[in-house]
mmCIF file of C-alpha atoms in Angstrom:
data_model
loop_
_atom_site.group_PDB
_atom_site.id
_atom_site.type_symbol
_atom_site.label_atom_id
_atom_site.label_comp_id
_atom_site.label_asym_id
_atom_site.label_seq_id
_atom_site.Cartn_x
_atom_site.Cartn_y
_atom_site.Cartn_z
ATOM 1 C CA GLN A 1 0.000 0.000 0.000
ATOM 2 C CA LYS A 2 1.347 3.374 -0.995
ATOM 3 C CA GLU A 3 1.956 5.617 1.996
ATOM 4 C CA VAL A 4 2.783 9.250 2.435
ATOM 5 C CA GLU A 5 3.931 10.438 5.839
ATOM 6 C CA GLN A 6 3.965 13.960 7.169
ATOM 7 C CA ASN A 7 4.555 15.340 10.619
ATOM 8 C CA SER A 8 1.126 16.600 11.615
ATOM 9 C CA GLY A 9 2.619 19.445 13.647
ATOM 10 C CA PRO A 10 1.628 22.012 14.486
ATOM 11 C CA LEU A 11 4.745 23.750 13.254
ATOM 12 C CA SER A 12 5.025 27.249 14.650
ATOM 13 C CA VAL A 13 7.436 29.809 13.194
ATOM 14 C CA PRO A 14 7.829 33.556 13.696
ATOM 15 C CA GLU A 15 6.959 35.954 10.918
ATOM 16 C CA GLY A 16 9.858 36.368 8.514
ATOM 17 C CA ALA A 17 11.413 32.988 9.302
ATOM 18 C CA ILE A 18 11.836 29.987 7.010
ATOM 19 C CA ALA A 19 9.255 27.241 7.454
ATOM 20 C CA SER A 20 10.399 23.737 6.521
ATOM 21 C CA LEU A 21 7.820 21.050 5.819
ATOM 22 C CA ASN A 22 8.775 17.458 5.156
ATOM 23 C CA CYS A 23 7.177 14.430 3.563
ATOM 24 C CA THR A 24 8.337 10.850 3.065
ATOM 25 C CA TYR A 25 6.803 8.243 0.788
ATOM 26 C CA SER A 26 6.958 4.497 0.412
ATOM 27 C CA ASP A 27 6.526 3.863 -3.319
ATOM 28 C CA ARG A 28 10.008 4.077 -4.821
ATOM 29 C CA GLY A 29 8.538 4.195 -8.326
ATOM 30 C CA SER A 30 6.679 7.464 -7.765
ATOM 31 C CA GLN A 31 7.431 10.105 -10.359
ATOM 32 C CA SER A 32 5.328 13.141 -9.462
ATOM 33 C CA PHE A 33 5.055 15.106 -6.254
ATOM 34 C CA PHE A 34 2.852 17.974 -5.219
ATOM 35 C CA TRP A 35 2.314 20.411 -2.383
ATOM 36 C CA TYR A 36 -1.125 21.796 -1.636
ATOM 37 C CA ARG A 37 -2.178 24.437 0.853
ATOM 38 C CA GLN A 38 -5.490 24.101 2.655
ATOM 39 C CA TYR A 39 -6.927 26.913 4.730
ATOM 40 C CA SER A 40 -9.351 25.971 7.477
ATOM 41 C CA GLY A 41 -12.764 25.224 6.010
ATOM 42 C CA LYS A 42 -11.519 25.468 2.427
ATOM 43 C CA SER A 43 -10.460 22.963 -0.204
ATOM 44 C CA PRO A 44 -6.829 22.222 -1.122
ATOM 45 C CA GLU A 45 -5.023 24.607 -3.457
ATOM 46 C CA LEU A 46 -2.061 23.506 -5.582
ATOM 47 C CA ILE A 47 1.080 25.513 -4.829
ATOM 48 C CA MET A 48 3.983 23.444 -6.182
ATOM 49 C CA SER A 49 4.717 20.413 -8.308
ATOM 50 C CA ILE A 50 8.104 18.720 -8.697
ATOM 51 C CA TYR A 51 9.148 15.805 -10.874
ATOM 52 C CA SER A 52 12.985 15.727 -10.841
ATOM 53 C CA ASN A 53 15.555 15.456 -8.100
ATOM 54 C CA GLY A 54 16.774 18.787 -6.786
ATOM 55 C CA ASP A 55 15.170 22.105 -6.016
ATOM 56 C CA LYS A 56 12.365 24.002 -7.705
ATOM 57 C CA GLU A 57 11.694 27.583 -6.720
ATOM 58 C CA ASP A 58 8.552 29.648 -7.174
ATOM 59 C CA GLY A 59 8.527 32.968 -5.391
ATOM 60 C CA ARG A 60 8.871 32.371 -1.660
ATOM 61 C CA PHE A 61 8.344 28.630 -2.087
ATOM 62 C CA THR A 62 11.023 26.023 -2.798
ATOM 63 C CA ALA A 63 10.236 22.354 -3.275
ATOM 64 C CA GLN A 64 13.046 19.845 -2.812
ATOM 65 C CA LEU A 65 12.982 16.251 -4.037
ATOM 66 C CA ASN A 66 15.323 13.388 -3.185
ATOM 67 C CA LYS A 67 14.090 10.185 -4.798
ATOM 68 C CA ALA A 68 16.933 8.063 -3.425
ATOM 69 C CA SER A 69 15.928 8.953 0.130
ATOM 70 C CA GLN A 70 12.221 9.076 -0.772
ATOM 71 C CA TYR A 71 11.485 12.466 0.669
ATOM 72 C CA VAL A 72 10.134 15.718 -0.595
ATOM 73 C CA SER A 73 10.148 18.989 1.290
ATOM 74 C CA LEU A 74 8.716 22.476 1.014
ATOM 75 C CA LEU A 75 10.498 25.578 2.232
ATOM 76 C CA ILE A 76 8.616 28.817 2.728
ATOM 77 C CA ARG A 77 10.873 31.831 3.005
ATOM 78 C CA ASP A 78 9.886 35.076 4.719
ATOM 79 C CA SER A 79 6.871 33.365 6.275
ATOM 80 C CA GLN A 80 3.774 35.517 6.691
ATOM 81 C CA PRO A 81 0.762 35.074 8.967
ATOM 82 C CA SER A 82 -1.269 34.491 5.779
ATOM 83 C CA ASP A 83 0.802 31.324 5.223
ATOM 84 C CA SER A 84 -0.843 29.767 8.287
ATOM 85 C CA ALA A 85 -2.642 26.726 6.898
ATOM 86 C CA THR A 86 -2.386 22.962 6.542
ATOM 87 C CA TYR A 87 0.152 21.860 3.934
ATOM 88 C CA LEU A 88 -0.569 18.598 2.165
ATOM 89 C CA CYS A 89 1.990 16.486 0.340
ATOM 90 C CA ALA A 90 0.692 14.347 -2.538
ATOM 91 C CA VAL A 91 2.649 11.600 -4.256
ATOM 92 C CA ALA A 92 1.857 10.257 -7.712
ATOM 93 C CA GLY A 93 -1.078 12.607 -7.688
ATOM 94 C CA LEU A 94 -3.514 10.412 -5.822
ATOM 95 C CA THR A 95 -2.053 9.673 -2.396
ATOM 96 C CA PHE A 96 -2.053 12.479 0.134
ATOM 97 C CA GLY A 97 -0.364 12.756 3.482
ATOM 98 C CA GLN A 98 -2.351 13.807 6.522
ATOM 99 C CA GLY A 99 -0.978 17.324 6.300
ATOM 100 C CA THR A 100 1.187 19.542 8.480
ATOM 101 C CA ILE A 101 -0.427 22.453 10.278
ATOM 102 C CA LEU A 102 1.717 25.582 9.968
ATOM 103 C CA THR A 103 1.212 28.582 12.206
ATOM 104 C CA VAL A 104 3.127 31.797 11.526
ATOM 105 C CA HIS A 105 2.960 34.161 14.489
ATOM 106 C CA PRO A 106 3.633 37.907 14.267
ATOM 107 C CA ASP B 1 -12.277 30.523 -16.662
ATOM 108 C CA THR B 2 -14.608 29.166 -14.010
ATOM 109 C CA GLY B 3 -13.228 26.715 -11.503
ATOM 110 C CA VAL B 4 -14.478 23.335 -10.417
ATOM 111 C CA SER B 5 -18.017 23.459 -9.070
ATOM 112 C CA GLN B 6 -19.826 20.982 -6.849
ATOM 113 C CA ASP B 7 -23.454 20.597 -5.954
ATOM 114 C CA PRO B 8 -24.871 20.510 -3.371
ATOM 115 C CA ARG B 9 -22.482 22.200 -0.955
ATOM 116 C CA HIS B 10 -24.136 20.575 2.032
ATOM 117 C CA LYS B 11 -26.249 17.472 2.384
ATOM 118 C CA ILE B 12 -27.896 16.066 5.492
ATOM 119 C CA THR B 13 -29.413 12.645 5.127
ATOM 120 C CA LYS B 14 -30.688 9.845 7.295
ATOM 121 C CA ARG B 15 -28.856 6.570 7.591
ATOM 122 C CA GLY B 16 -29.903 4.165 4.889
ATOM 123 C CA GLN B 17 -30.810 6.796 2.313
ATOM 124 C CA ASN B 18 -29.074 7.195 -1.041
ATOM 125 C CA VAL B 19 -27.338 10.440 -1.967
ATOM 126 C CA THR B 20 -25.891 11.750 -5.222
ATOM 127 C CA PHE B 21 -23.356 14.534 -5.684
ATOM 128 C CA ARG B 22 -22.444 16.364 -8.857
ATOM 129 C CA CYS B 23 -19.118 17.808 -9.992
ATOM 130 C CA ASP B 24 -18.471 20.069 -12.964
ATOM 131 C CA PRO B 25 -14.755 20.259 -13.812
ATOM 132 C CA ILE B 26 -12.805 23.064 -15.448
ATOM 133 C CA SER B 27 -13.980 22.922 -19.052
ATOM 134 C CA GLU B 28 -10.720 21.963 -20.765
ATOM 135 C CA HIS B 29 -9.732 19.376 -18.151
ATOM 136 C CA ASN B 30 -9.908 15.741 -19.219
ATOM 137 C CA ARG B 31 -9.316 14.204 -15.800
ATOM 138 C CA LEU B 32 -11.737 14.264 -12.913
ATOM 139 C CA TYR B 33 -11.091 12.952 -9.406
ATOM 140 C CA TRP B 34 -13.165 12.211 -6.341
ATOM 141 C CA TYR B 35 -11.795 12.273 -2.790
ATOM 142 C CA ARG B 36 -13.196 12.032 0.714
ATOM 143 C CA GLN B 37 -11.746 14.050 3.574
ATOM 144 C CA THR B 38 -12.435 13.866 7.290
ATOM 145 C CA LEU B 39 -11.266 16.293 9.943
ATOM 146 C CA GLY B 40 -7.534 16.220 10.532
ATOM 147 C CA GLN B 41 -6.834 13.918 7.595
ATOM 148 C CA GLY B 42 -5.647 14.421 4.066
ATOM 149 C CA PRO B 43 -7.921 13.713 1.123
ATOM 150 C CA GLU B 44 -8.529 9.995 0.606
ATOM 151 C CA PHE B 45 -8.610 8.937 -3.029
ATOM 152 C CA LEU B 46 -11.860 7.360 -4.230
ATOM 153 C CA THR B 47 -11.729 7.225 -8.016
ATOM 154 C CA TYR B 48 -10.728 9.117 -11.134
ATOM 155 C CA PHE B 49 -11.735 9.433 -14.783
ATOM 156 C CA GLN B 50 -9.998 10.389 -17.932
ATOM 157 C CA ASN B 51 -12.751 11.607 -20.223
ATOM 158 C CA GLU B 52 -15.555 9.080 -19.674
ATOM 159 C CA ALA B 53 -13.308 6.167 -18.711
ATOM 160 C CA GLN B 54 -12.960 5.303 -15.025
ATOM 161 C CA LEU B 55 -9.245 4.589 -14.815
ATOM 162 C CA GLU B 56 -8.791 3.757 -11.164
ATOM 163 C CA LYS B 57 -10.931 3.042 -8.138
ATOM 164 C CA SER B 58 -9.714 2.715 -4.584
ATOM 165 C CA ARG B 59 -9.729 -0.808 -3.237
ATOM 166 C CA LEU B 60 -10.943 0.675 0.009
ATOM 167 C CA LEU B 61 -14.088 1.905 -1.690
ATOM 168 C CA SER B 62 -17.206 0.064 -0.670
ATOM 169 C CA ASP B 63 -19.560 -1.318 -3.302
ATOM 170 C CA ARG B 64 -22.066 1.214 -1.992
ATOM 171 C CA PHE B 65 -20.089 3.922 -3.805
ATOM 172 C CA SER B 66 -20.382 4.422 -7.543
ATOM 173 C CA ALA B 67 -19.261 7.199 -9.847
ATOM 174 C CA GLU B 68 -20.051 8.043 -13.433
ATOM 175 C CA ARG B 69 -18.900 10.504 -16.027
ATOM 176 C CA PRO B 70 -21.104 9.568 -18.954
ATOM 177 C CA LYS B 71 -20.124 12.187 -21.530
ATOM 178 C CA GLY B 72 -16.689 13.065 -20.250
ATOM 179 C CA SER B 73 -17.895 16.322 -18.774
ATOM 180 C CA PHE B 74 -19.617 16.436 -15.378
ATOM 181 C CA SER B 75 -19.498 13.518 -12.962
ATOM 182 C CA THR B 76 -21.790 12.129 -10.296
ATOM 183 C CA LEU B 77 -20.884 10.233 -7.141
ATOM 184 C CA GLU B 78 -23.619 8.125 -5.583
ATOM 185 C CA ILE B 79 -23.560 6.592 -2.131
ATOM 186 C CA GLN B 80 -26.190 3.956 -1.485
ATOM 187 C CA ARG B 81 -27.514 2.980 1.938
ATOM 188 C CA THR B 82 -25.548 5.685 3.704
ATOM 189 C CA GLU B 83 -23.913 4.974 7.049
ATOM 190 C CA GLN B 84 -22.793 7.379 9.754
ATOM 191 C CA GLY B 85 -19.199 6.631 8.820
ATOM 192 C CA ASP B 86 -19.843 8.175 5.403
ATOM 193 C CA SER B 87 -20.082 11.622 7.001
ATOM 194 C CA ALA B 88 -17.230 13.613 5.471
ATOM 195 C CA MET B 89 -16.312 16.285 2.960
ATOM 196 C CA TYR B 90 -16.457 14.919 -0.590
ATOM 197 C CA LEU B 91 -14.024 16.724 -2.830
ATOM 198 C CA CYS B 92 -13.889 16.782 -6.601
ATOM 199 C CA ALA B 93 -10.833 17.897 -8.550
ATOM 200 C CA SER B 94 -9.871 18.117 -12.197
ATOM 201 C CA SER B 95 -6.681 18.304 -14.227
ATOM 202 C CA LEU B 96 -5.431 18.271 -17.755
ATOM 203 C CA ALA B 97 -4.681 14.880 -19.282
ATOM 204 C CA PHE B 98 -1.294 13.336 -18.416
ATOM 205 C CA THR B 99 -0.831 15.418 -15.290
ATOM 206 C CA TYR B 100 -1.928 15.122 -11.694
ATOM 207 C CA GLU B 101 -1.803 18.882 -11.047
ATOM 208 C CA GLN B 102 -5.281 19.051 -9.623
ATOM 209 C CA TYR B 103 -7.658 21.923 -9.014
ATOM 210 C CA PHE B 104 -10.221 21.271 -6.344
ATOM 211 C CA GLY B 105 -13.843 22.284 -6.061
ATOM 212 C CA PRO B 106 -15.333 23.640 -2.833
ATOM 213 C CA GLY B 107 -16.546 20.219 -1.729
ATOM 214 C CA THR B 108 -19.844 18.721 -0.611
ATOM 215 C CA ARG B 109 -20.199 18.213 3.121
ATOM 216 C CA LEU B 110 -22.252 15.118 3.893
ATOM 217 C CA THR B 111 -23.778 14.551 7.304
ATOM 218 C CA VAL B 112 -25.474 11.217 7.942
ATOM 219 C CA THR B 113 -27.776 11.215 10.974
#
């Protein structure tokens, strides 16, 4: 059974800091990886996709993929209170982790 | 470009009743997905379509659940003989073909009493 593991948190960081969110997965053959943001009471919103080993940057967000170690991470630079949400990792598109709650405090 | 829409947004039903939900994807998206989400958990995959073909269905999905996408546009998800454990948010998402970059609808919240 394919599994995706995330630390449920909550992860609390001060405004302006770097938030680091991690995800590990069990299916070594997985080829596509995604990060979604979900605000309380809302549906998930796609923020990043990554397919190759290494880093992918988009604005304040950087996704990192290491297929050999089977982990994918999301870094949020200059964290803002508006970044406070649950961050979901999805592997091979269909399998989601339970999410990590991020709180950015002023 | 309108996003993914779902109807109804809320549904309260009594145990044992059948319910049907509708999802309209983004118009140019070929793929359509159904998920179920409970509080504190990530979305749980139920099934997905590419055009009208149902490509994958979760092995965890009870036979009481069925989904259709008859003309490759909107989709319906039916739950027969609902149980209290079916209470959840039912999410629909869509994507272009050959990608899993999904865009989610607002969800249908089901409460079974």
